[in-house]
Tab-separated table of C-alpha atoms and ligand atoms in Angstrom:
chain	number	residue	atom	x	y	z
A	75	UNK	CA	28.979	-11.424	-29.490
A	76	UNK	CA	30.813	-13.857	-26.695
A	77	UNK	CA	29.091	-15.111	-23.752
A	78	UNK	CA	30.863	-11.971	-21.556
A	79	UNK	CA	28.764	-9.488	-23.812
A	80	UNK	CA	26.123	-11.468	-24.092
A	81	UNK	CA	25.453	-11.826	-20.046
A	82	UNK	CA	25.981	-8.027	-20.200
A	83	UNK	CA	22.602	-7.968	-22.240
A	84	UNK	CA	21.052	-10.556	-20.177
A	85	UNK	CA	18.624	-7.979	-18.162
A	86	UNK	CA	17.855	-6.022	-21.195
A	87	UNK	CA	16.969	-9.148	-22.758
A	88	UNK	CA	14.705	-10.601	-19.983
A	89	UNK	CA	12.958	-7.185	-19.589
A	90	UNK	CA	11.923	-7.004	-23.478
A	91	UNK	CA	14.129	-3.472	-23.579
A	92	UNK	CA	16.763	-3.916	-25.840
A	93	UNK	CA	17.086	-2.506	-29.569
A	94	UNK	CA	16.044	-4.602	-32.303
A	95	UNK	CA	19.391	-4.721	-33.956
A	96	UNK	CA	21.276	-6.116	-30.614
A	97	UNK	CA	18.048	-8.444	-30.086
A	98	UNK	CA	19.004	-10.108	-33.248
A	99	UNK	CA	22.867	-10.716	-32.199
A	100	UNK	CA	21.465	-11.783	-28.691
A	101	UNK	CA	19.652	-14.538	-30.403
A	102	UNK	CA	22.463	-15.513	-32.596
A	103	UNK	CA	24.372	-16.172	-29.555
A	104	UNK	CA	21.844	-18.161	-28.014
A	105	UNK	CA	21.353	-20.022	-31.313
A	106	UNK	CA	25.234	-21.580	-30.854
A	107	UNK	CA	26.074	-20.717	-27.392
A	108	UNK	CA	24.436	-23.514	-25.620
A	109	UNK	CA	25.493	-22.400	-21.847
A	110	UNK	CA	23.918	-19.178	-22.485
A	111	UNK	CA	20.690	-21.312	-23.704
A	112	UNK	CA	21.077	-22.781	-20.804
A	113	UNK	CA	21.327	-19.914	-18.269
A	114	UNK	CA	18.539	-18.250	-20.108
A	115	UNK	CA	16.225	-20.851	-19.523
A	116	UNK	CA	17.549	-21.605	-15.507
A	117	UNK	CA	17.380	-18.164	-15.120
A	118	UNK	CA	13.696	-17.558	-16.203
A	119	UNK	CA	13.059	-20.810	-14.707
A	120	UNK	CA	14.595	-19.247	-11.275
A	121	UNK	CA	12.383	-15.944	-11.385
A	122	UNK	CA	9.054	-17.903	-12.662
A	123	UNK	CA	9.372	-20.438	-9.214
A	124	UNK	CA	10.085	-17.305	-7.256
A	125	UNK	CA	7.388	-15.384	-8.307
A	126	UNK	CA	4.832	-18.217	-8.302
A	127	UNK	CA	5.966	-19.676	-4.808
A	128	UNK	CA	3.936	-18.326	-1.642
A	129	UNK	CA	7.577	-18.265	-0.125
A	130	UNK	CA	6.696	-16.243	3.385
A	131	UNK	CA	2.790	-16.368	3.726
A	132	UNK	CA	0.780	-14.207	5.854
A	133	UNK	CA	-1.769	-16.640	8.098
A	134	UNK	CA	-5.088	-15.371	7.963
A	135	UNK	CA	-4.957	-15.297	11.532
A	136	UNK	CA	-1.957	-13.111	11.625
A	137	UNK	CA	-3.538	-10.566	8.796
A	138	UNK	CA	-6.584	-10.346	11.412
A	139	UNK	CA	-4.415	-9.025	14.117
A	140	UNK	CA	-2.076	-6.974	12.141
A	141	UNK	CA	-4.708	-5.186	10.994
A	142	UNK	CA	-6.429	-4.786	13.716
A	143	UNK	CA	-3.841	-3.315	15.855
A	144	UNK	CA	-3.090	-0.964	13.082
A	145	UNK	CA	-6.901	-0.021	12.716
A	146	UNK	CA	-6.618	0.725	16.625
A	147	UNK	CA	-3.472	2.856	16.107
A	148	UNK	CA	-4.864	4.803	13.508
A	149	UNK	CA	-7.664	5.687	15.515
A	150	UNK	CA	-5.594	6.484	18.526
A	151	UNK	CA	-3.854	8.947	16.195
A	152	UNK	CA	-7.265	10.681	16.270
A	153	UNK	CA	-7.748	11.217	12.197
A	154	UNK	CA	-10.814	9.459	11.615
A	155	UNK	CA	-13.958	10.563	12.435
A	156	UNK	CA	-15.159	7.671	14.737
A	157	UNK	CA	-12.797	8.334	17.174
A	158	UNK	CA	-15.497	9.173	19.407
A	159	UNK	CA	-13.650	6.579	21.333
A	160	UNK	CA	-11.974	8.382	24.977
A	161	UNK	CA	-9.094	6.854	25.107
A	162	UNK	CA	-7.249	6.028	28.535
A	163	UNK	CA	-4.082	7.977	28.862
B	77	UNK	CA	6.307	19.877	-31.899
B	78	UNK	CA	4.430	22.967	-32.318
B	79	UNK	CA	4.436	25.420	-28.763
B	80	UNK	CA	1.253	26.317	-27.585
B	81	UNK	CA	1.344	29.943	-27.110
B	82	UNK	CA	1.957	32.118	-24.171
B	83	UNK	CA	3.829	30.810	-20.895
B	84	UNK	CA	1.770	29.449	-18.462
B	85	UNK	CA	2.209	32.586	-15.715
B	86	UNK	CA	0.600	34.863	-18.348
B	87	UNK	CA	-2.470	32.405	-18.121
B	88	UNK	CA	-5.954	33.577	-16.206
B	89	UNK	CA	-6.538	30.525	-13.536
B	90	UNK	CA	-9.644	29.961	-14.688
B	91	UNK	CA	-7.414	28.897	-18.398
B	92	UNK	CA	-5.035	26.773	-16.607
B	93	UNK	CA	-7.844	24.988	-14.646
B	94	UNK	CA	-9.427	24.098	-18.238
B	95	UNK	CA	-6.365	22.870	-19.108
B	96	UNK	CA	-5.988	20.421	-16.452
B	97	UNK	CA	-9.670	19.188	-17.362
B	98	UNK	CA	-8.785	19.013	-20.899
B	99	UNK	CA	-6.259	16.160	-20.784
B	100	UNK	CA	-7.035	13.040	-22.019
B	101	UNK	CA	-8.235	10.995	-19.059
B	102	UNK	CA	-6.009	8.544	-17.490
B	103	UNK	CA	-6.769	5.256	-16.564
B	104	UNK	CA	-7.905	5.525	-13.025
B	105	UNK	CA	-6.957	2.459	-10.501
B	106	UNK	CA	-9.907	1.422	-8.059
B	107	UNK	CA	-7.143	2.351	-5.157
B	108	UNK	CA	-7.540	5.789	-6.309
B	109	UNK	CA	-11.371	6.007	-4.989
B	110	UNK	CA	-10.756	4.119	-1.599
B	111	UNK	CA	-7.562	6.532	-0.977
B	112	UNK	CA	-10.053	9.592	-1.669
B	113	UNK	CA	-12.433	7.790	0.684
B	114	UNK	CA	-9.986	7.116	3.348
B	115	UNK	CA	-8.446	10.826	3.146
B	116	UNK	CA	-12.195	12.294	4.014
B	117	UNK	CA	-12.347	10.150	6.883
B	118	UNK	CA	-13.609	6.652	6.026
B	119	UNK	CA	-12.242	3.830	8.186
B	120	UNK	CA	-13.845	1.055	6.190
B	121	UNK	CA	-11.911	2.579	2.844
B	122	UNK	CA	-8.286	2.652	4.875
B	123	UNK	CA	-9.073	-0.980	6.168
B	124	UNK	CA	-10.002	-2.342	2.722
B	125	UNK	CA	-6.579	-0.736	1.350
B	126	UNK	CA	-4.702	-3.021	4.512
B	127	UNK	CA	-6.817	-5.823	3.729
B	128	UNK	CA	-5.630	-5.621	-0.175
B	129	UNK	CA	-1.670	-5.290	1.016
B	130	UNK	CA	-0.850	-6.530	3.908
B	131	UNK	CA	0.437	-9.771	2.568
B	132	UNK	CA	2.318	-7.914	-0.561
B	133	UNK	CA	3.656	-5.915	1.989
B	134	UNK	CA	4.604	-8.292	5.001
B	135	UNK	CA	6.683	-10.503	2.035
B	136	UNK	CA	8.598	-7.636	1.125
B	137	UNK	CA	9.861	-6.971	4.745
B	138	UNK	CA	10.245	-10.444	5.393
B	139	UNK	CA	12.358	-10.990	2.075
B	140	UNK	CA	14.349	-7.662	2.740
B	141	UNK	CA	14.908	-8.308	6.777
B	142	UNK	CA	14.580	-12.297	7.015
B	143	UNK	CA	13.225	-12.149	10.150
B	144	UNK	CA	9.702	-12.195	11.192
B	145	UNK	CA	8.867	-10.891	13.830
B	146	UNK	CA	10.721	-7.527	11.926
B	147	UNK	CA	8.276	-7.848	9.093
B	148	UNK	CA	5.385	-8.323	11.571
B	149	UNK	CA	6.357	-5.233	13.200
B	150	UNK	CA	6.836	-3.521	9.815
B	151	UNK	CA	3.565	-3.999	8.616
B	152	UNK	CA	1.833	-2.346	10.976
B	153	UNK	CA	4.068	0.591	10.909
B	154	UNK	CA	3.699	1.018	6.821
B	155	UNK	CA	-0.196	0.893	7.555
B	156	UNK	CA	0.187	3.272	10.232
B	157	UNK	CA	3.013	5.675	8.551
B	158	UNK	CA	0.606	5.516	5.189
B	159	UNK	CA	-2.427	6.715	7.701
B	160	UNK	CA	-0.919	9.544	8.873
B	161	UNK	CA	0.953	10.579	5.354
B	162	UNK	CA	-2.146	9.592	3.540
B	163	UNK	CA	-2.219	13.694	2.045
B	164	UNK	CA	1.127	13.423	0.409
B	165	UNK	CA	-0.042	10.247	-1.574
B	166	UNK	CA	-0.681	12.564	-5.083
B	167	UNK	CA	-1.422	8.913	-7.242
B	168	UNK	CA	1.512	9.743	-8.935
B	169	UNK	CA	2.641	6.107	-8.556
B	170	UNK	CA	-0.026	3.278	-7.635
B	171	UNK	CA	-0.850	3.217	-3.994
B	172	UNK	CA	0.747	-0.685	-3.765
B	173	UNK	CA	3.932	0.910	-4.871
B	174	UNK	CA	4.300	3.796	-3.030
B	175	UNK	CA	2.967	1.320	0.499
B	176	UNK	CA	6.391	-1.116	-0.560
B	177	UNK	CA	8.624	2.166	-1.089
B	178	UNK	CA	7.554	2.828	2.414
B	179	UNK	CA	7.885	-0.802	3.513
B	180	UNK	CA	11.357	-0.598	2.263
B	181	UNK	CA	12.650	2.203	3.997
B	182	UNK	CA	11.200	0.773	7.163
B	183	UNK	CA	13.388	-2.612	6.608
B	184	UNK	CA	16.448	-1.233	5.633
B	185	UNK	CA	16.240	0.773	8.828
B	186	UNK	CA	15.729	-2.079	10.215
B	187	UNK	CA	18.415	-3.935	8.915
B	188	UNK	CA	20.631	-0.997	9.606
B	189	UNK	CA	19.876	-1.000	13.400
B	190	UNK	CA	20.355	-5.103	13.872
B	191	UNK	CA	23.565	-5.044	12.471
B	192	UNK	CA	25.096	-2.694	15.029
B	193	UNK	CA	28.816	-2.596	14.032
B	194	UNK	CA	28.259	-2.905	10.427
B	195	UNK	CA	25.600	-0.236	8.448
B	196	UNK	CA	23.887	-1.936	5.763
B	197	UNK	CA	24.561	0.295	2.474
B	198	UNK	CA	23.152	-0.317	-0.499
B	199	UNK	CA	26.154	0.343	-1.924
B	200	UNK	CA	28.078	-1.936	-0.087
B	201	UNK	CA	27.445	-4.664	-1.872
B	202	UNK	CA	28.283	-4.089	-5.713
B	203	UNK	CA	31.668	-5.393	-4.156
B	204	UNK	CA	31.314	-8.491	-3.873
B	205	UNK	CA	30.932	-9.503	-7.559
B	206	UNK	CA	31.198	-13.000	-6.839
B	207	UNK	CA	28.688	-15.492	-8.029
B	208	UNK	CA	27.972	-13.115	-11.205
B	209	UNK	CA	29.666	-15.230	-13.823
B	210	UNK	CA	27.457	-18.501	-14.325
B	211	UNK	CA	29.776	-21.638	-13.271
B	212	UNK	CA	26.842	-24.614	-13.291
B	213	UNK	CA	25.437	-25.308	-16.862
B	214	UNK	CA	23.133	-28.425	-16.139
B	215	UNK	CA	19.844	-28.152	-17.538
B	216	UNK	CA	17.047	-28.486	-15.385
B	217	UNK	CA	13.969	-30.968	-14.955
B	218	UNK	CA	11.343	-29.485	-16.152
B	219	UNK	CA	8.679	-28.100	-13.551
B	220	UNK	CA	11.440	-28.761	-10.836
B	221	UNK	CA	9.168	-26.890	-8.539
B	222	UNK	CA	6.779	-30.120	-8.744
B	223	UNK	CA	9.422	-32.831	-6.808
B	224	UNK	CA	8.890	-30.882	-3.726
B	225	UNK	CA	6.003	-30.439	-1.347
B	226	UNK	CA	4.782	-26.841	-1.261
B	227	UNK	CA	6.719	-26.200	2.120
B	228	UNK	CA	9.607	-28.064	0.711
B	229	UNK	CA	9.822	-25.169	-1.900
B	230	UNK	CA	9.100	-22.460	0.164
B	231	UNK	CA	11.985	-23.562	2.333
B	232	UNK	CA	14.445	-24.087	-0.217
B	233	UNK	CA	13.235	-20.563	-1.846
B	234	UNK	CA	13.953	-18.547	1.734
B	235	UNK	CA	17.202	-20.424	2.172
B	236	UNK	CA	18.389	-19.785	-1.147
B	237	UNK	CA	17.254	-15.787	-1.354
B	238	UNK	CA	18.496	-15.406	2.566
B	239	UNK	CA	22.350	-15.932	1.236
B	240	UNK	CA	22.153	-13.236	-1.272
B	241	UNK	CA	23.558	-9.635	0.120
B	242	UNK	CA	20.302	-7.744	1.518
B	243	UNK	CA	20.797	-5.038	-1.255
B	244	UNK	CA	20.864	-7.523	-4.455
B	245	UNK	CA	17.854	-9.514	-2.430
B	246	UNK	CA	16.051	-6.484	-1.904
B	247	UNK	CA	16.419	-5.326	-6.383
B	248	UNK	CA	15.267	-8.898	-6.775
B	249	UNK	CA	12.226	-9.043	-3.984
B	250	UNK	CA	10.891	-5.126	-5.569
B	251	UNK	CA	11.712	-6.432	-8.868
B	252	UNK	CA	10.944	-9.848	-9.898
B	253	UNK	CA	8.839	-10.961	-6.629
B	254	UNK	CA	6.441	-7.698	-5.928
B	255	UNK	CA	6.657	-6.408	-9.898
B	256	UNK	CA	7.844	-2.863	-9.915
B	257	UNK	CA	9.357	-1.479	-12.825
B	258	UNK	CA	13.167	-1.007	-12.911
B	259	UNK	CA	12.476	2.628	-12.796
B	260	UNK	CA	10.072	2.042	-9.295
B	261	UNK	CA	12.534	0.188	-8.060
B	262	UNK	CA	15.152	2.524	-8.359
B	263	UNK	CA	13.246	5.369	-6.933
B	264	UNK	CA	12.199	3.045	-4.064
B	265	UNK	CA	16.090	2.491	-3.341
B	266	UNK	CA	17.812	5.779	-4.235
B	267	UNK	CA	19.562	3.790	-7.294
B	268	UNK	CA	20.228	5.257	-10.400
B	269	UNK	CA	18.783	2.435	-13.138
B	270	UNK	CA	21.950	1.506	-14.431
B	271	UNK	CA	22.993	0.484	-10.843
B	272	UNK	CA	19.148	-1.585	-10.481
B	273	UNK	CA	20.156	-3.388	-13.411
B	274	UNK	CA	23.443	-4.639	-12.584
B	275	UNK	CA	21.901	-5.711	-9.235
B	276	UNK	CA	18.932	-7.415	-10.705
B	277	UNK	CA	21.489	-9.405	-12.798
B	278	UNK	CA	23.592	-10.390	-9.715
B	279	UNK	CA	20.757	-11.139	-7.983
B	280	UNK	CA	18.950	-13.322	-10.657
B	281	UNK	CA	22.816	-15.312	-11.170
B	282	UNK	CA	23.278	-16.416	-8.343
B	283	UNK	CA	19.652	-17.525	-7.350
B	284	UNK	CA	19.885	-19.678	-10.470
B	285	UNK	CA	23.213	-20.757	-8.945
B	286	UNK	CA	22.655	-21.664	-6.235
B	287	UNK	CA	18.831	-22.999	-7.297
B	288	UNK	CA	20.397	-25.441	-9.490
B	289	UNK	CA	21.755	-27.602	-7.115
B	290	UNK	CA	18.001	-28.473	-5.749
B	291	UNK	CA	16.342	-28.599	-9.342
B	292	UNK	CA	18.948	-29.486	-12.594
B	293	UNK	CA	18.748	-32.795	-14.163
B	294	UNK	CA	20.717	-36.042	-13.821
B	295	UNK	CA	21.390	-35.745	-10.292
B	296	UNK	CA	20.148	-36.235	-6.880
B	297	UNK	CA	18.810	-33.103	-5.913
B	298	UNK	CA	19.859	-32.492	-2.119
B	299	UNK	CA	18.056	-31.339	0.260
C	503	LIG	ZN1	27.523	-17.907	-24.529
């Protein structure tokens, strides 16, 4: 396996779904390949930080009026049962 | 596999009823009672569910749309949309994941209407393969995340996913950020798996790319 095949694998690899006997080949590669070794780890590295990162946070103060405008829609729409509300129009 | 007997028209109702029952019983999510709730009417129920995904929701607009006051807008129109469709949610998929397959289509329509000239395809974008062969080797510090200040990161995170084309952003926000499986993902984007994958891998590339410049070893990291 060369590093072209072996970056083919790469998603397979990092999602645990690849067959046992191309797992093996994957880790010889890694084993004497050490740019691979290297991307593999960046690349974990890059979706760990990612996914452990609050990148775009919702304030609580935001949430509050998001949801209350969407509360106020729904009961506009007239679904929900308290809707005893008259509403201008 | 042995076939059980006769096909299923043949079958009384009452029959195919017990059959239903019969089946083993499947692990049942604590959405799956607050969606029942909401459908017969209760407001408290539907507000809980927002409460629970707003944020998971408002990130995925803002990482597929970069722009706020889009996602802002978006979230309240998934809450709304999911209201009103509330009947076709079977709990086939987990109510988080079908609220982001909704909060997708909302953003790329977004997307699609910003960028007047230009439509924003998903397929657009397997073009440029650029950026998909790794060119930077250096290892990196370990816990690189650590040498900045929480908004430091943050920054540097919505600078470096904002370059990426919105379609290998979007594989990498449903993905790696929010958790779907490749398979939810490609429903969520009309992709067939093979074509998630080869995204995802684009995606995840040049991140680390471009990521490397802020966090590998040896160097300076700029800011
Ligand atoms: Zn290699």
């Amino acid at each position: 396996m060369n590093c072209t095949e072996f970056l083919a694998k790469l998603t397979d690899y990092f999602d645990g779904q690849i067959d046992p006997a191309l797992l093996a080949e994957v880790k010889q590669h890694l084993g004497t390949c050490h740019h691979c070794e290297v991307v593999v780890d960046t690349t974990r590295k890059t979706i760990d930080v990612y996914r452990g990162a609050e990148t775009y946070e919702l304030p609580e103060e935001l949430s509050n009026r998001l949801r209350a405008a969407v509360m106020e829609r729904c009961r506009i729409s007239g679904k929900l049962p308290d809707i005893a509300v008259k509403t201008t129009k | 596999m042995e076939v059980q007997s006769s096909p299923i028209v043949d079958q009384p109702l009452e029959l195919l009823a017990e059959t239903v029952v019969a089946e083993p019983p499947a692990e049942i999510h604590p959405d799956v009672a607050l969606v029942e709730r909401a459908k017969a009417g209760d407001t408290a129920a539907f507000e809980q569910l927002v409460r629970q995904y707003d944020r998971q929701i408002f990130r995925t607009a803002q990482h597929i749309t970069q722009n706020r006051e889009d996602a802002e807008d978006i979230t309240q129109d998934v809450f709304f949309k999911a209201f009103q469709k509330l009947n076709q949610f079977q709990g086939n998929s987990k109510f988080s994941t079908w609220l982001v397959r909704i909060a997708v289509n909302e953003s790329l329509m977004r997307l699609r209407k910003r960028k007047t000239s230009k439509t924003v395809s998903m397929d657009q974008d397997v073009e440029t393969a650029e950026g998909s062969i790794p060119r930077d080797f250096a290892e990196w510090r370990p816990n690189p995340e650590q040498n900045y200040s929480q908004s430091e990161l943050a920054e540097i995170l919505r600078k470096t996913i904002a370059g990426l084309p919105p379609g290998f952003r979007t594989v990498f926000t449903l993905r790696d950020i929010e958790n779907l499986s490749t398979e939810e993902t490609a429903e969520a984007l009309g992709l067939s798996v093979p074509a998630v994958k080869s995204r995802l891998l684009r995606a995840r590339l040049q991140l680390r790319e471009r990521l490397s410049r802020y966090f590998r070893q040896n160097k300076e990291a700029s800011k």
